[in-house]
Short mmCIF file of C-alpha atoms in Angstrom, two decimals:
data_model
loop_
_atom_site.label_atom_id
_atom_site.label_comp_id
_atom_site.label_asym_id
_atom_site.label_seq_id
_atom_site.Cartn_x
_atom_site.Cartn_y
_atom_site.Cartn_z
CA MET A 1 0.00 0.00 0.00
CA ALA A 2 2.46 2.60 -1.25
CA ALA A 3 0.21 5.53 -2.10
CA ALA A 4 -0.08 8.60 0.09
CA GLY A 5 -3.41 9.68 1.57
CA TRP A 6 -4.45 6.18 2.46
CA PRO A 7 -4.04 6.23 6.26
CA GLY A 8 -5.81 9.58 6.64
CA CYS A 9 -8.58 8.35 4.39
CA ALA A 10 -8.93 5.13 6.38
CA ARG A 11 -9.42 6.99 9.64
CA SER A 12 -12.22 9.24 8.37
CA LEU A 13 -13.84 6.47 6.39
CA ARG A 14 -17.52 5.68 6.98
CA GLY A 15 -18.23 3.24 4.17
CA VAL A 16 -16.66 0.76 1.78
CA VAL A 17 -17.85 -0.25 -1.69
CA LEU A 18 -16.61 -3.55 -3.06
CA ASP A 19 -16.42 -4.81 -6.60
CA MET A 20 -17.38 -8.49 -6.75
CA CYS A 21 -15.89 -10.57 -9.59
CA GLY A 22 -12.09 -10.61 -9.23
CA VAL A 23 -12.27 -9.23 -5.67
CA LEU A 24 -14.59 -11.65 -3.87
CA TYR A 25 -14.39 -14.58 -6.30
CA ASP A 26 -13.03 -15.74 -9.64
CA SER A 27 -15.61 -16.87 -12.19
CA GLY A 28 -15.28 -20.24 -13.89
CA GLU A 29 -16.99 -23.63 -13.98
CA GLY A 30 -20.24 -23.58 -12.01
CA ASP A 31 -20.19 -20.90 -9.32
CA GLY A 32 -16.46 -20.18 -9.63
CA VAL A 33 -14.24 -20.02 -6.51
CA ALA A 34 -13.93 -17.57 -3.61
CA ILE A 35 -10.60 -15.73 -3.56
CA PRO A 36 -8.69 -16.88 -0.41
CA GLY A 37 -9.45 -14.67 2.60
CA SER A 38 -12.28 -12.75 0.94
CA VAL A 39 -15.18 -14.48 2.76
CA GLU A 40 -13.55 -13.58 6.12
CA ALA A 41 -12.73 -10.05 4.91
CA VAL A 42 -16.41 -9.36 4.12
CA LYS A 43 -17.32 -10.77 7.55
CA LYS A 44 -14.84 -8.42 9.28
CA LEU A 45 -16.20 -5.39 7.41
CA LYS A 46 -19.76 -6.32 8.42
CA GLU A 47 -18.70 -6.58 12.07
CA SER A 48 -16.99 -3.15 11.91
CA ASP A 49 -18.64 0.27 12.19
CA LEU A 50 -18.22 0.78 8.43
CA GLN A 51 -21.13 0.62 6.02
CA LEU A 52 -20.74 -1.85 3.17
CA ARG A 53 -22.19 -2.03 -0.34
CA PHE A 54 -21.33 -4.00 -3.46
CA CYS A 55 -21.09 -2.50 -6.96
CA THR A 56 -20.91 -4.95 -9.85
CA ASN A 57 -21.25 -4.68 -13.62
CA GLU A 58 -22.60 -8.25 -13.69
CA THR A 59 -25.46 -8.39 -16.22
CA GLN A 60 -25.78 -12.07 -17.05
CA ALA A 61 -28.14 -12.93 -14.18
CA THR A 62 -30.75 -11.27 -11.99
CA ARG A 63 -29.43 -9.93 -8.70
CA GLU A 64 -31.32 -12.67 -6.87
CA LYS A 65 -29.56 -15.48 -8.75
CA PHE A 66 -26.23 -13.70 -8.58
CA VAL A 67 -26.43 -13.16 -4.81
CA ALA A 68 -27.54 -16.78 -4.29
CA LYS A 69 -24.32 -17.85 -6.03
CA LEU A 70 -22.21 -15.66 -3.75
CA GLN A 71 -24.02 -17.06 -0.72
CA ARG A 72 -23.20 -20.61 -1.90
CA LEU A 73 -19.54 -19.53 -2.04
CA GLY A 74 -19.84 -18.57 1.66
CA PHE A 75 -20.39 -14.80 1.48
CA ASP A 76 -22.78 -13.01 3.83
CA ILE A 77 -24.45 -10.78 1.22
CA SER A 78 -28.06 -9.77 0.62
CA VAL A 79 -29.73 -8.51 -2.54
CA SER A 80 -30.41 -5.04 -1.10
CA GLU A 81 -26.67 -4.45 -0.64
CA VAL A 82 -25.85 -5.13 -4.30
CA PHE A 83 -25.88 -2.41 -6.99
CA SER A 84 -25.89 -3.72 -10.57
CA PRO A 85 -26.62 -2.03 -13.91
CA ALA A 86 -29.92 -3.70 -14.82
CA PRO A 87 -31.97 -2.37 -11.87
CA ALA A 88 -30.26 1.01 -12.32
CA ALA A 89 -31.34 0.97 -15.96
CA VAL A 90 -34.90 0.12 -14.98
CA SER A 91 -34.98 3.23 -12.76
CA VAL A 92 -33.68 5.44 -15.57
CA LEU A 93 -36.15 3.98 -18.10
CA LYS A 94 -39.09 4.59 -15.78
CA GLU A 95 -37.94 8.11 -14.87
CA ARG A 96 -37.69 9.06 -18.54
CA ALA A 97 -40.71 7.04 -19.72
CA LEU A 98 -38.57 5.07 -22.17
CA ARG A 99 -39.55 1.69 -23.62
CA PRO A 100 -36.47 -0.41 -24.34
CA HIS A 101 -35.56 -2.82 -27.07
CA LEU A 102 -33.32 -5.24 -25.10
CA LEU A 103 -30.14 -6.84 -26.41
CA VAL A 104 -29.00 -8.58 -23.23
CA TYR A 105 -28.20 -12.01 -21.81
CA ASP A 106 -31.32 -14.17 -21.39
CA GLY A 107 -30.64 -14.57 -17.66
CA VAL A 108 -31.03 -10.85 -16.92
CA ILE A 109 -34.30 -10.32 -18.82
CA PRO A 110 -36.50 -10.86 -15.70
CA GLU A 111 -34.95 -7.68 -14.18
CA PHE A 112 -36.88 -5.79 -16.89
CA ASP A 113 -40.23 -7.50 -16.21
CA SER A 114 -41.80 -4.31 -14.85
CA VAL A 115 -40.84 -2.22 -17.88
CA ASP A 116 -43.07 -1.59 -20.91
CA LYS A 117 -41.20 -2.91 -23.94
CA THR A 118 -43.86 -2.37 -26.63
CA ASN A 119 -43.07 -0.02 -29.53
CA PRO A 120 -39.51 0.64 -28.28
CA ASN A 121 -38.06 4.17 -28.24
CA CYS A 122 -34.56 3.29 -27.00
CA VAL A 123 -32.11 0.36 -26.97
CA VAL A 124 -30.48 -1.23 -23.92
CA ILE A 125 -27.46 -3.47 -24.47
CA GLY A 126 -25.74 -5.59 -21.84
CA ASP A 127 -23.13 -8.31 -21.98
CA ALA A 128 -25.33 -10.41 -24.27
CA ALA A 129 -22.58 -12.94 -25.17
CA GLU A 130 -23.96 -15.43 -27.76
CA ASN A 131 -26.95 -13.12 -28.22
CA PHE A 132 -24.55 -10.68 -29.95
CA SER A 133 -25.34 -12.26 -33.33
CA TYR A 134 -25.23 -10.36 -36.63
CA GLN A 135 -29.01 -10.61 -36.81
CA ASN A 136 -29.58 -9.23 -33.28
CA LEU A 137 -27.11 -6.40 -33.83
CA ASN A 138 -28.87 -5.47 -37.08
CA GLU A 139 -32.19 -5.50 -35.23
CA ALA A 140 -30.93 -3.17 -32.46
CA PHE A 141 -29.42 -0.92 -35.13
CA ARG A 142 -32.70 -0.73 -37.07
CA VAL A 143 -34.58 0.29 -33.92
CA LEU A 144 -32.03 3.08 -33.31
CA VAL A 145 -31.94 4.47 -36.86
CA GLY A 146 -35.73 4.42 -36.94
CA LEU A 147 -35.94 6.83 -33.98
CA GLU A 148 -36.00 10.58 -34.35
CA LYS A 149 -33.77 10.91 -31.26
CA PRO A 150 -31.96 7.58 -30.89
CA VAL A 151 -31.03 6.69 -27.30
CA LEU A 152 -28.63 3.84 -26.53
CA PHE A 153 -27.94 2.63 -23.00
CA SER A 154 -24.97 0.36 -22.35
CA LEU A 155 -24.83 -1.68 -19.14
CA GLY A 156 -21.11 -1.06 -18.53
CA GLN A 157 -18.41 -0.43 -21.11
CA GLY A 158 -15.96 -3.29 -20.52
CA ARG A 159 -13.70 -4.41 -23.35
CA TYR A 160 -13.35 -8.11 -22.54
CA TYR A 161 -13.28 -10.65 -19.76
CA LYS A 162 -11.80 -14.06 -19.17
CA GLU A 163 -13.75 -17.28 -18.95
CA THR A 164 -12.40 -20.78 -18.53
CA ASP A 165 -12.52 -21.31 -22.32
CA GLY A 166 -10.79 -18.04 -23.18
CA LEU A 167 -11.20 -14.27 -23.55
CA LYS A 168 -14.66 -12.99 -24.46
CA LEU A 169 -15.67 -9.62 -25.85
CA ASP A 170 -17.66 -7.50 -23.39
CA VAL A 171 -20.53 -5.06 -23.90
CA GLY A 172 -18.32 -1.98 -24.45
CA VAL A 173 -17.14 -3.38 -27.76
CA TYR A 174 -20.70 -3.66 -29.08
CA MET A 175 -21.52 -0.25 -27.62
CA LYS A 176 -18.72 1.24 -29.76
CA ALA A 177 -20.04 -0.69 -32.78
CA LEU A 178 -23.55 0.76 -32.45
CA GLU A 179 -22.20 4.23 -31.60
CA TYR A 180 -20.31 4.26 -34.90
CA ALA A 181 -23.21 2.76 -36.87
CA CYS A 182 -25.67 5.40 -35.62
CA ASP A 183 -23.24 8.29 -35.09
CA LEU A 184 -24.30 8.72 -31.44
CA LYS A 185 -22.86 8.49 -27.93
CA ALA A 186 -24.24 5.80 -25.63
CA GLU A 187 -25.22 6.49 -22.03
CA VAL A 188 -23.28 4.08 -19.81
CA ILE A 189 -25.17 2.65 -16.84
CA GLY A 190 -22.92 0.90 -14.32
CA LYS A 191 -19.26 1.42 -13.54
CA PRO A 192 -17.45 3.75 -14.31
CA SER A 193 -20.46 6.09 -14.46
CA PRO A 194 -20.40 8.49 -11.46
CA THR A 195 -24.21 8.23 -11.21
CA PHE A 196 -23.85 4.53 -10.50
CA PHE A 197 -21.36 4.98 -7.64
CA GLN A 198 -23.51 7.85 -6.36
CA SER A 199 -26.51 5.55 -6.04
CA ALA A 200 -24.53 3.33 -3.63
CA LEU A 201 -23.37 6.41 -1.69
CA ASN A 202 -26.94 7.74 -1.48
CA ASP A 203 -28.08 4.38 -0.14
CA MET A 204 -25.45 4.61 2.62
CA GLY A 205 -26.22 8.31 3.23
CA LEU A 206 -22.55 9.18 2.72
CA GLN A 207 -20.53 11.84 0.90
CA PRO A 208 -17.99 10.60 -1.67
CA HIS A 209 -14.95 11.52 0.49
CA GLU A 210 -16.30 9.29 3.27
CA ALA A 211 -16.19 6.15 1.13
CA LEU A 212 -13.59 3.89 -0.43
CA MET A 213 -13.96 1.64 -3.48
CA ILE A 214 -11.96 -1.60 -3.74
CA GLY A 215 -11.78 -3.26 -7.14
CA ASP A 216 -9.59 -5.21 -9.55
CA ASP A 217 -10.38 -3.03 -12.60
CA LEU A 218 -8.17 0.07 -12.54
CA VAL A 219 -10.21 2.14 -14.97
CA ASN A 220 -13.80 1.13 -14.18
CA ASP A 221 -13.53 0.53 -10.40
CA VAL A 222 -10.68 2.75 -9.20
CA GLY A 223 -10.84 5.51 -11.82
CA GLY A 224 -14.64 5.54 -11.80
CA ALA A 225 -14.78 5.90 -8.01
CA GLN A 226 -12.13 8.63 -8.04
CA HIS A 227 -14.12 10.55 -10.68
CA CYS A 228 -17.01 10.47 -8.26
CA GLY A 229 -14.84 11.90 -5.42
CA MET A 230 -14.23 8.61 -3.62
CA LYS A 231 -10.87 6.99 -2.90
CA GLY A 232 -10.05 3.96 -5.02
CA VAL A 233 -7.86 1.00 -4.10
CA GLN A 234 -6.85 -1.77 -6.50
CA VAL A 235 -6.34 -5.41 -5.52
CA ARG A 236 -3.77 -7.61 -7.27
CA THR A 237 -6.38 -10.30 -7.98
CA GLY A 238 -8.88 -10.82 -10.83
CA LYS A 239 -8.06 -8.84 -13.95
CA TYR A 240 -5.22 -6.87 -12.27
CA ARG A 241 -2.11 -6.62 -14.44
CA PRO A 242 1.31 -5.30 -13.28
CA SER A 243 1.13 -2.62 -16.01
CA ASP A 244 -1.85 -1.12 -14.13
CA GLU A 245 0.64 0.30 -11.60
CA ARG A 246 2.12 2.56 -14.29
CA HIS A 247 -1.14 3.44 -16.08
CA PRO A 248 -0.91 6.78 -17.96
CA THR A 249 -4.09 8.36 -16.57
CA VAL A 250 -5.37 6.43 -13.51
CA THR A 251 -3.35 6.09 -10.28
CA ALA A 252 -4.91 4.07 -7.48
CA ASP A 253 -4.91 5.57 -3.97
CA GLY A 254 -3.41 2.26 -2.94
CA THR A 255 -2.60 -1.17 -4.35
CA VAL A 256 -2.84 -4.30 -2.20
CA ASP A 257 -2.37 -8.01 -2.78
CA ASN A 258 -5.99 -8.91 -2.14
CA LEU A 259 -9.19 -7.93 -0.31
CA ALA A 260 -8.05 -9.59 2.95
CA GLN A 261 -4.96 -7.34 3.07
CA ALA A 262 -6.99 -4.21 2.22
CA VAL A 263 -9.51 -4.89 4.99
CA ASP A 264 -6.80 -5.65 7.57
CA MET A 265 -5.06 -2.35 6.75
CA ILE A 266 -8.29 -0.35 6.87
CA LEU A 267 -9.34 -1.81 10.20
CA SER A 268 -5.89 -1.64 11.81
CA GLN A 269 -5.62 2.07 10.93
CA ARG A 270 -8.97 2.81 12.57
CA ARG A 271 -8.07 1.41 15.99
CA MET B 1 -24.47 20.32 -61.48
CA ALA B 2 -24.28 23.49 -59.43
CA ALA B 3 -20.73 23.41 -58.13
CA ALA B 4 -18.00 25.64 -59.51
CA GLY B 5 -14.83 24.17 -61.01
CA TRP B 6 -16.65 21.44 -62.84
CA PRO B 7 -16.42 22.68 -66.46
CA GLY B 8 -12.68 23.47 -66.21
CA CYS B 9 -12.07 20.12 -64.65
CA ALA B 10 -14.03 18.33 -67.36
CA ARG B 11 -11.93 19.88 -70.12
CA SER B 12 -8.56 18.84 -68.67
CA LEU B 13 -9.84 15.43 -67.58
CA ARG B 14 -7.98 12.32 -68.75
CA GLY B 15 -9.67 9.63 -66.68
CA VAL B 16 -12.83 8.73 -64.79
CA VAL B 17 -13.20 6.41 -61.81
CA LEU B 18 -16.66 4.99 -61.13
CA ASP B 19 -18.12 3.53 -57.99
CA MET B 20 -20.29 0.53 -58.82
CA CYS B 21 -23.14 -0.29 -56.41
CA GLY B 22 -25.58 2.64 -56.34
CA VAL B 23 -24.03 4.19 -59.48
CA LEU B 24 -24.17 1.37 -62.04
CA TYR B 25 -26.77 -0.84 -60.38
CA ASP B 26 -28.90 -1.31 -57.26
CA SER B 27 -28.38 -4.54 -55.34
CA GLY B 28 -31.32 -6.75 -54.46
CA GLU B 29 -32.79 -10.13 -55.36
CA GLY B 30 -30.43 -12.09 -57.61
CA ASP B 31 -28.14 -9.79 -59.57
CA GLY B 32 -30.02 -6.60 -58.72
CA VAL B 33 -30.99 -4.10 -61.43
CA ALA B 34 -29.03 -1.70 -63.62
CA ILE B 35 -29.79 1.97 -62.88
CA PRO B 36 -31.53 3.45 -65.97
CA GLY B 37 -29.04 4.92 -68.44
CA SER B 38 -25.94 3.57 -66.71
CA VAL B 39 -25.18 0.76 -69.19
CA GLU B 40 -25.18 3.33 -72.02
CA ALA B 41 -23.17 5.82 -69.95
CA VAL B 42 -20.37 3.28 -69.43
CA LYS B 43 -20.45 2.52 -73.16
CA LYS B 44 -20.11 6.26 -74.00
CA LEU B 45 -17.14 6.64 -71.63
CA LYS B 46 -15.42 3.63 -73.21
CA GLU B 47 -15.91 5.13 -76.68
CA SER B 48 -14.47 8.47 -75.55
CA ASP B 49 -10.79 9.40 -75.19
CA LEU B 50 -11.09 9.13 -71.38
CA GLN B 51 -9.59 6.26 -69.43
CA LEU B 52 -12.01 4.38 -67.20
CA ARG B 53 -11.59 2.35 -64.02
CA PHE B 54 -14.00 1.06 -61.37
CA CYS B 55 -13.41 1.35 -57.61
CA THR B 56 -15.70 -0.69 -55.38
CA ASN B 57 -15.69 -1.69 -51.71
CA GLU B 58 -17.52 -4.91 -52.63
CA THR B 59 -16.05 -7.74 -50.55
CA GLN B 60 -18.71 -10.44 -50.65
CA ALA B 61 -17.53 -12.06 -53.88
CA THR B 62 -14.37 -12.51 -55.91
CA ARG B 63 -13.82 -9.91 -58.62
CA GLU B 64 -14.47 -12.60 -61.23
CA LYS B 65 -17.94 -13.41 -59.88
CA PHE B 66 -18.73 -9.76 -59.27
CA VAL B 67 -17.76 -8.70 -62.79
CA ALA B 68 -19.72 -11.63 -64.27
CA LYS B 69 -22.81 -10.27 -62.49
CA LEU B 70 -22.26 -6.80 -63.95
CA GLN B 71 -21.83 -8.31 -67.41
CA ARG B 72 -25.15 -10.14 -67.02
CA LEU B 73 -26.71 -6.74 -66.23
CA GLY B 74 -25.37 -5.53 -69.61
CA PHE B 75 -22.19 -3.66 -68.60
CA ASP B 76 -19.05 -3.82 -70.72
CA ILE B 77 -16.58 -4.34 -67.83
CA SER B 78 -13.55 -6.58 -67.44
CA VAL B 79 -11.89 -7.83 -64.25
CA SER B 80 -8.66 -5.89 -64.90
CA GLU B 81 -10.57 -2.58 -64.79
CA VAL B 82 -12.02 -3.23 -61.33
CA PHE B 83 -10.25 -2.23 -58.09
CA SER B 84 -11.63 -3.89 -54.97
CA PRO B 85 -10.26 -4.18 -51.41
CA ALA B 86 -9.49 -7.92 -51.29
CA PRO B 87 -6.85 -7.96 -54.06
CA ALA B 88 -5.44 -4.72 -52.63
CA ALA B 89 -5.18 -6.41 -49.23
CA VAL B 90 -3.41 -9.39 -50.78
CA SER B 91 -0.76 -7.03 -52.21
CA VAL B 92 -0.23 -5.36 -48.81
CA LEU B 93 -0.03 -8.72 -46.99
CA LYS B 94 2.59 -10.02 -49.42
CA GLU B 95 4.61 -6.80 -49.34
CA ARG B 96 4.76 -6.87 -45.54
CA ALA B 97 5.07 -10.68 -45.20
CA LEU B 98 1.91 -10.83 -43.08
CA ARG B 99 -0.16 -13.98 -42.58
CA PRO B 100 -3.82 -13.11 -42.05
CA HIS B 101 -6.55 -14.54 -39.88
CA LEU B 102 -9.60 -13.85 -42.10
CA LEU B 103 -12.99 -12.74 -40.86
CA VAL B 104 -14.71 -12.20 -44.22
CA TYR B 105 -17.64 -13.36 -46.30
CA ASP B 106 -17.23 -16.94 -47.57
CA GLY B 107 -17.55 -15.78 -51.19
CA VAL B 108 -14.41 -13.63 -51.07
CA ILE B 109 -12.10 -16.23 -49.48
CA PRO B 110 -10.76 -17.47 -52.87
CA GLU B 111 -9.18 -14.02 -53.41
CA PHE B 112 -6.80 -14.96 -50.55
CA ASP B 113 -5.85 -18.38 -51.99
CA SER B 114 -2.28 -17.30 -52.73
CA VAL B 115 -1.65 -15.99 -49.19
CA ASP B 116 -0.08 -18.02 -46.36
CA LYS B 117 -2.62 -18.13 -43.54
CA THR B 118 -0.79 -20.44 -41.12
CA ASN B 119 0.16 -19.10 -37.68
CA PRO B 120 -1.50 -15.70 -38.33
CA ASN B 121 0.23 -12.45 -37.38
CA CYS B 122 -2.56 -10.05 -38.39
CA VAL B 123 -6.34 -9.96 -38.83
CA VAL B 124 -8.26 -8.97 -41.97
CA ILE B 125 -11.97 -8.20 -41.64
CA GLY B 126 -14.38 -7.58 -44.48
CA ASP B 127 -18.15 -7.31 -44.71
CA ALA B 128 -18.57 -10.79 -43.21
CA ALA B 129 -22.36 -10.48 -42.66
CA GLU B 130 -23.63 -13.65 -40.91
CA ASN B 131 -20.00 -14.61 -40.24
CA PHE B 132 -19.89 -11.72 -37.72
CA SER B 133 -20.96 -14.08 -34.93
CA TYR B 134 -19.97 -13.60 -31.28
CA GLN B 135 -17.72 -16.65 -31.59
CA ASN B 136 -15.93 -15.42 -34.74
CA LEU B 137 -15.45 -11.94 -33.26
CA ASN B 138 -13.96 -13.47 -30.10
CA GLU B 139 -11.63 -15.56 -32.26
CA ALA B 140 -10.39 -12.54 -34.24
CA PHE B 141 -9.97 -10.65 -30.96
CA ARG B 142 -7.90 -13.46 -29.42
CA VAL B 143 -5.57 -13.51 -32.43
CA LEU B 144 -5.05 -9.74 -32.07
CA VAL B 145 -4.44 -9.67 -28.29
CA GLY B 146 -2.05 -12.59 -28.65
CA LEU B 147 0.23 -10.57 -30.97
CA GLU B 148 3.06 -8.39 -29.72
CA LYS B 149 2.22 -5.80 -32.38
CA PRO B 150 -1.42 -6.38 -33.32
CA VAL B 151 -2.31 -5.35 -36.90
CA LEU B 152 -5.93 -5.11 -38.05
CA PHE B 153 -6.90 -4.49 -41.67
CA SER B 154 -10.44 -3.48 -42.51
CA LEU B 155 -11.74 -3.85 -46.07
CA GLY B 156 -13.60 -0.53 -46.09
CA GLN B 157 -15.15 1.29 -43.15
CA GLY B 158 -18.83 1.52 -44.13
CA ARG B 159 -21.47 1.87 -41.42
CA TYR B 160 -24.38 0.06 -43.04
CA TYR B 161 -26.02 -0.78 -46.32
CA LYS B 162 -29.50 -1.61 -47.53
CA GLU B 163 -30.64 -5.01 -48.72
CA THR B 164 -34.10 -6.04 -49.79
CA ASP B 165 -34.85 -7.34 -46.27
CA GLY B 166 -33.60 -4.23 -44.48
CA LEU B 167 -30.54 -2.32 -43.28
CA LYS B 168 -27.43 -4.38 -42.48
CA LEU B 169 -24.38 -3.40 -40.45
CA ASP B 170 -21.23 -3.03 -42.54
CA VAL B 171 -17.59 -3.82 -41.78
CA GLY B 172 -16.73 -0.40 -40.28
CA VAL B 173 -18.94 -1.14 -37.30
CA TYR B 174 -17.00 -4.30 -36.49
CA MET B 175 -13.72 -2.50 -37.19
CA LYS B 176 -14.65 0.02 -34.46
CA ALA B 177 -15.58 -2.86 -32.13
CA LEU B 178 -12.18 -4.56 -32.51
CA GLU B 179 -10.35 -1.22 -32.35
CA TYR B 180 -11.90 -0.56 -28.95
CA ALA B 181 -11.39 -4.12 -27.71
CA CYS B 182 -7.67 -4.09 -28.57
CA ASP B 183 -7.00 -0.36 -28.14
CA LEU B 184 -5.58 -0.03 -31.66
CA LYS B 185 -6.28 1.75 -34.95
CA ALA B 186 -7.18 -0.38 -37.96
CA GLU B 187 -5.63 0.17 -41.38
CA VAL B 188 -8.45 0.67 -43.89
CA ILE B 189 -7.98 -0.92 -47.30
CA GLY B 190 -10.49 0.28 -49.88
CA LYS B 191 -12.37 3.55 -50.12
CA PRO B 192 -11.87 6.16 -48.62
CA SER B 193 -8.17 5.29 -48.26
CA PRO B 194 -6.07 7.51 -50.59
CA THR B 195 -3.78 4.52 -51.30
CA PHE B 196 -6.72 2.72 -52.85
CA PHE B 197 -7.66 5.56 -55.22
CA GLN B 198 -3.97 5.99 -56.00
CA SER B 199 -3.72 2.38 -57.20
CA ALA B 200 -6.41 3.08 -59.82
CA LEU B 201 -4.62 6.30 -60.84
CA ASN B 202 -1.28 4.46 -61.13
CA ASP B 203 -2.94 1.87 -63.34
CA MET B 204 -4.14 4.66 -65.66
CA GLY B 205 -0.79 6.49 -65.45
CA LEU B 206 -2.58 9.66 -64.34
CA GLN B 207 -2.07 12.38 -61.74
CA PRO B 208 -4.94 12.93 -59.28
CA HIS B 209 -5.95 16.28 -60.81
CA GLU B 210 -6.45 14.57 -64.17
CA ALA B 211 -9.14 12.24 -62.83
CA LEU B 212 -12.71 12.44 -61.58
CA MET B 213 -14.50 10.07 -59.22
CA ILE B 214 -18.26 9.54 -59.51
CA GLY B 215 -20.00 7.87 -56.58
CA ASP B 216 -23.17 7.74 -54.49
CA ASP B 217 -21.35 7.76 -51.12
CA LEU B 218 -20.44 11.34 -50.21
CA VAL B 219 -17.82 10.49 -47.58
CA ASN B 220 -16.20 7.35 -48.98
CA ASP B 221 -16.40 8.08 -52.73
CA VAL B 222 -16.43 11.87 -53.07
CA GLY B 223 -14.54 12.81 -49.88
CA GLY B 224 -12.03 9.97 -50.32
CA ALA B 225 -11.25 10.97 -53.92
CA GLN B 226 -10.94 14.64 -52.95
CA HIS B 227 -8.48 13.70 -50.17
CA CYS B 228 -6.39 12.05 -52.83
CA GLY B 229 -6.40 15.21 -54.98
CA MET B 230 -9.09 14.09 -57.45
CA LYS B 231 -12.39 15.79 -58.17
CA GLY B 232 -15.45 14.09 -56.73
CA VAL B 233 -19.01 14.13 -58.09
CA GLN B 234 -22.02 12.64 -56.32
CA VAL B 235 -24.97 11.02 -58.07
CA ARG B 236 -28.49 11.21 -56.62
CA THR B 237 -28.92 7.43 -56.86
CA GLY B 238 -28.01 4.54 -54.51
CA LYS B 239 -27.39 5.64 -50.93
CA TYR B 240 -27.55 9.39 -51.77
CA ARG B 241 -29.62 11.38 -49.29
CA PRO B 242 -30.70 15.03 -49.71
CA SER B 243 -28.87 15.90 -46.46
CA ASP B 244 -25.59 15.01 -48.25
CA GLU B 245 -25.86 18.35 -50.09
CA ARG B 246 -25.40 20.22 -46.78
CA HIS B 247 -22.83 17.89 -45.22
CA PRO B 248 -20.67 19.66 -42.58
CA THR B 249 -17.26 18.54 -43.91
CA VAL B 250 -17.55 17.12 -47.44
CA THR B 251 -18.76 19.18 -50.43
CA ALA B 252 -18.97 17.45 -53.79
CA ASP B 253 -17.46 19.20 -56.82
CA GLY B 254 -20.79 18.53 -58.45
CA THR B 255 -24.07 16.74 -57.80
CA VAL B 256 -26.01 15.13 -60.64
CA ASP B 257 -29.19 13.08 -60.91
CA ASN B 258 -27.46 9.94 -62.15
CA LEU B 259 -24.46 8.57 -64.03
CA ALA B 260 -26.07 9.17 -67.42
CA GLN B 261 -26.36 12.91 -66.67
CA ALA B 262 -22.79 13.09 -65.35
CA VAL B 263 -21.35 11.43 -68.44
CA ASP B 264 -23.40 13.61 -70.84
CA MET B 265 -22.13 16.74 -69.05
CA ILE B 266 -18.52 15.59 -69.08
CA LEU B 267 -18.58 14.67 -72.75
CA SER B 268 -20.50 17.76 -73.88
CA GLN B 269 -17.98 20.02 -72.12
CA ARG B 270 -15.06 18.33 -73.90
CA ARG B 271 -16.32 18.98 -77.44
#
């Protein structure tokens, strides 16, 4: 934990926001595996005087199914503590009376059950994986070009992620594709959007400077949180790469080996 | 033909370069249909003292099959007069000793027969249509991220085109997707790349100011030719849209109803 500012920040801290995949667990066959020490680290945070929320860009399952998986891995987590893009999108759609055409993973569709999807006047894309077919992309494109004011929402803007059978393209890549096709700029819902971090802060009743984000993604977790006025710490697990520590534009407020080490340092500095 | 400069240009002209789809014919069921007057216009140009070449971004068929289709529509065209991205890509690959991973339409693969494709050290994408599956995109992406110096060639950079069953996303959209995924800039082969127009000029032995491009695509045909130092005229057929005539960055040297009108004006001004 080399960066300055960290100890002072830890003392005045009132809340912690955790990324999930790559911080709590690694995905893979079945439920994946918990990262060593992370189950206990979450437990310690819950027993402390700090508030705790989880911010994930997971969009392949409903929050209910996703949280059930984490619980099977041993984590003490409830649905109300988890912030993910699909429910955030539902709020935005309802606020703005928008009816989406969805290009998302089948597993996340139930999150949109309460939304009117007839005669769509916007497009929502998530990490649709195999659903990113030529035909489905053409269909989303036709909806957008048919609108007088095309609106595209992207649930995150990741480039790629790793699964057991190799690297897979993430939603950001298809967001860029549709942006170019329609000559528009998508609205990103999820990390690194400041609005998304703010919703977790609002839920805790905290100001940005009172909260710390811990994630494995330097740009979307650490940089996103910093943009919002929070501190951001990167763990050397998940998608961390050594080159992150000399990134041209984003510098973490601290870099630690894993969540267990981060939590031990936070709690020891508060005694 | 409102634009200034046109008559002077027509008098000193030594060659004409024609776009094909949207200028000579409209695509659709089977071979598509010749645009009225265009068969005769090509005949008149061939009988004149002007040199004539064709520049197309067509990448769904070999030049042989493509030219055979045009001949069936009544055009007097031979393969050696047609410049298309796939043969241009083959030249570049051989010059730079690159072995491509191809993500293209099945029909154009024979153009790459003479190229070594083992152990690929670059990726070439064309308008692959249904071949733009999630799996094939992931595969192209994995080749690129596995290279120390990733090189991506894109056969054109179109956004979309129209077929009888609706609008379809073109190669440029997938180029942008892979550019974002790999954080690189693709090299475009085909229109609007100046190198591509230059190859047609070299073949005619002409300087850019001695040649005129006629196309229906304001940015890729007209703007591309102008970038190369040629004059560019737009026809009001094919993908022409009235808004093209007030485009923020590209202004055609002339706008005409169709190829027949353009050719009549050129030839009448040379008498």
